[in-house]
Amino acid sequence: MVLTPAEKQKRYRENLVKRGLYEFTKAKHAARMKVYRRKLTGLIRTKYLAAHADAQR
C-alpha cells in the first residue's frame, strides 16, 4: 500500500509522540522559525506577515 504524503506526515508525527520527541521537535522548529522571522526585511516581511495573519483567521 502506497501512503499519501499526508499519511506519511501523520505517521511521522505519531512516531515522534511514541518516542517522546514531539515536544522537543516542536520547540526546535519554533526556535528555527524565530531566527527566520527575525531576519526578514522589507517586502518579504510584509508578505510573510500578511500570509500568517490570513492563516490565523
C-alpha atoms as an extended CHARMM CRD file, in Angstrom:
* protein
*
        57  EXT
         1         1  MET       CA              0.0000000000        0.0000000000        0.0000000000  PROA      1               0.0000000000
         2         2  VAL       CA              1.4070000000        3.3460000000       -1.0290000000  PROA      2               0.0000000000
         3         3  LEU       CA              0.9350000000        6.1390000000        1.5080000000  PROA      3               0.0000000000
         4         4  THR       CA             -0.0050000000        9.6620000000        0.5160000000  PROA      4               0.0000000000
         5         5  PRO       CA              2.2600000000       12.4830000000        1.7210000000  PROA      5               0.0000000000
         6         6  ALA       CA             -0.3610000000       13.4630000000        4.3310000000  PROA      6               0.0000000000
         7         7  GLU       CA             -0.4450000000        9.9060000000        5.6890000000  PROA      7               0.0000000000
         8         8  LYS       CA              3.3520000000        9.7900000000        5.8310000000  PROA      8               0.0000000000
         9         9  GLN       CA              3.4280000000       13.0600000000        7.7760000000  PROA      9               0.0000000000
        10        10  LYS       CA              0.7650000000       11.8000000000       10.1860000000  PROA      10              0.0000000000
        11        11  ARG       CA              2.7060000000        8.5810000000       10.7710000000  PROA      11              0.0000000000
        12        12  TYR       CA              5.9090000000       10.5920000000       11.3080000000  PROA      12              0.0000000000
        13        13  ARG       CA              4.2170000000       12.7200000000       13.9960000000  PROA      13              0.0000000000
        14        14  GLU       CA              2.7090000000        9.6450000000       15.6600000000  PROA      14              0.0000000000
        15        15  ASN       CA              6.1480000000        8.0300000000       15.8320000000  PROA      15              0.0000000000
        16        16  LEU       CA              7.6150000000       11.1970000000       17.3570000000  PROA      16              0.0000000000
        17        17  VAL       CA              4.9190000000       11.1260000000       20.0340000000  PROA      17              0.0000000000
        18        18  LYS       CA              5.6120000000        7.4420000000       20.7640000000  PROA      18              0.0000000000
        19        19  ARG       CA              9.3340000000        8.1280000000       21.1600000000  PROA      19              0.0000000000
        20        20  GLY       CA              8.6720000000       11.1960000000       23.3070000000  PROA      20              0.0000000000
        21        21  LEU       CA             10.3350000000       13.5840000000       20.8660000000  PROA      21              0.0000000000
        22        22  TYR       CA              7.2970000000       15.5110000000       19.6450000000  PROA      22              0.0000000000
        23        23  GLU       CA              7.5800000000       18.4380000000       22.0900000000  PROA      23              0.0000000000
        24        24  PHE       CA             11.3410000000       18.6210000000       21.5320000000  PROA      24              0.0000000000
        25        25  THR       CA             10.8440000000       18.7360000000       17.7560000000  PROA      25              0.0000000000
        26        26  LYS       CA              8.1720000000       21.4450000000       18.0800000000  PROA      26              0.0000000000
        27        27  ALA       CA             10.4890000000       23.5730000000       20.2380000000  PROA      27              0.0000000000
        28        28  LYS       CA             13.3600000000       23.1170000000       17.7980000000  PROA      28              0.0000000000
        29        29  HSD       CA             11.1510000000       24.1860000000       14.8830000000  PROA      29              0.0000000000
        30        30  ALA       CA              9.8590000000       27.2070000000       16.8370000000  PROA      30              0.0000000000
        31        31  ALA       CA             13.4330000000       28.3450000000       17.5140000000  PROA      31              0.0000000000
        32        32  ARG       CA             14.3570000000       27.8890000000       13.8420000000  PROA      32              0.0000000000
        33        33  MET       CA             11.3230000000       29.9080000000       12.7100000000  PROA      33              0.0000000000
        34        34  LYS       CA             12.0710000000       32.6590000000       15.2460000000  PROA      34              0.0000000000
        35        35  VAL       CA             15.5050000000       33.1460000000       13.6700000000  PROA      35              0.0000000000
        36        36  TYR       CA             13.9320000000       33.0890000000       10.1880000000  PROA      36              0.0000000000
        37        37  ARG       CA             11.3190000000       35.7230000000       11.1110000000  PROA      37              0.0000000000
        38        38  ARG       CA             13.9380000000       37.9260000000       12.7600000000  PROA      38              0.0000000000
        39        39  LYS       CA             15.9500000000       38.0260000000        9.5190000000  PROA      39              0.0000000000
        40        40  LEU       CA             13.0100000000       39.0040000000        7.2780000000  PROA      40              0.0000000000
        41        41  THR       CA             13.0480000000       42.5500000000        5.9330000000  PROA      41              0.0000000000
        42        42  GLY       CA             11.0160000000       44.8270000000        3.7050000000  PROA      42              0.0000000000
        43        43  LEU       CA              8.5540000000       43.4320000000        1.2020000000  PROA      43              0.0000000000
        44        44  ILE       CA              9.2890000000       39.8060000000        2.0700000000  PROA      44              0.0000000000
        45        45  ARG       CA              8.4610000000       40.5030000000        5.7280000000  PROA      45              0.0000000000
        46        46  THR       CA              5.2150000000       42.2470000000        4.7540000000  PROA      46              0.0000000000
        47        47  LYS       CA              4.1530000000       39.3010000000        2.5740000000  PROA      47              0.0000000000
        48        48  TYR       CA              5.0340000000       36.7850000000        5.2840000000  PROA      48              0.0000000000
        49        49  LEU       CA              3.1000000000       38.6720000000        7.9690000000  PROA      49              0.0000000000
        50        50  ALA       CA              0.0630000000       39.0530000000        5.6880000000  PROA      50              0.0000000000
        51        51  ALA       CA              0.0420000000       35.3330000000        4.8710000000  PROA      51              0.0000000000
        52        52  HSD       CA              0.4430000000       34.4750000000        8.5530000000  PROA      52              0.0000000000
        53        53  ALA       CA             -2.4380000000       36.7890000000        9.5130000000  PROA      53              0.0000000000
        54        54  ASP       CA             -4.6730000000       35.1490000000        6.8940000000  PROA      54              0.0000000000
        55        55  ALA       CA             -3.7660000000       31.6910000000        8.1530000000  PROA      55              0.0000000000
        56        56  GLN       CA             -4.6800000000       32.6720000000       11.7140000000  PROA      56              0.0000000000
        57        57  ARG       CA             -8.2100000000       33.7500000000       10.7100000000  PROA      57              0.0000000000
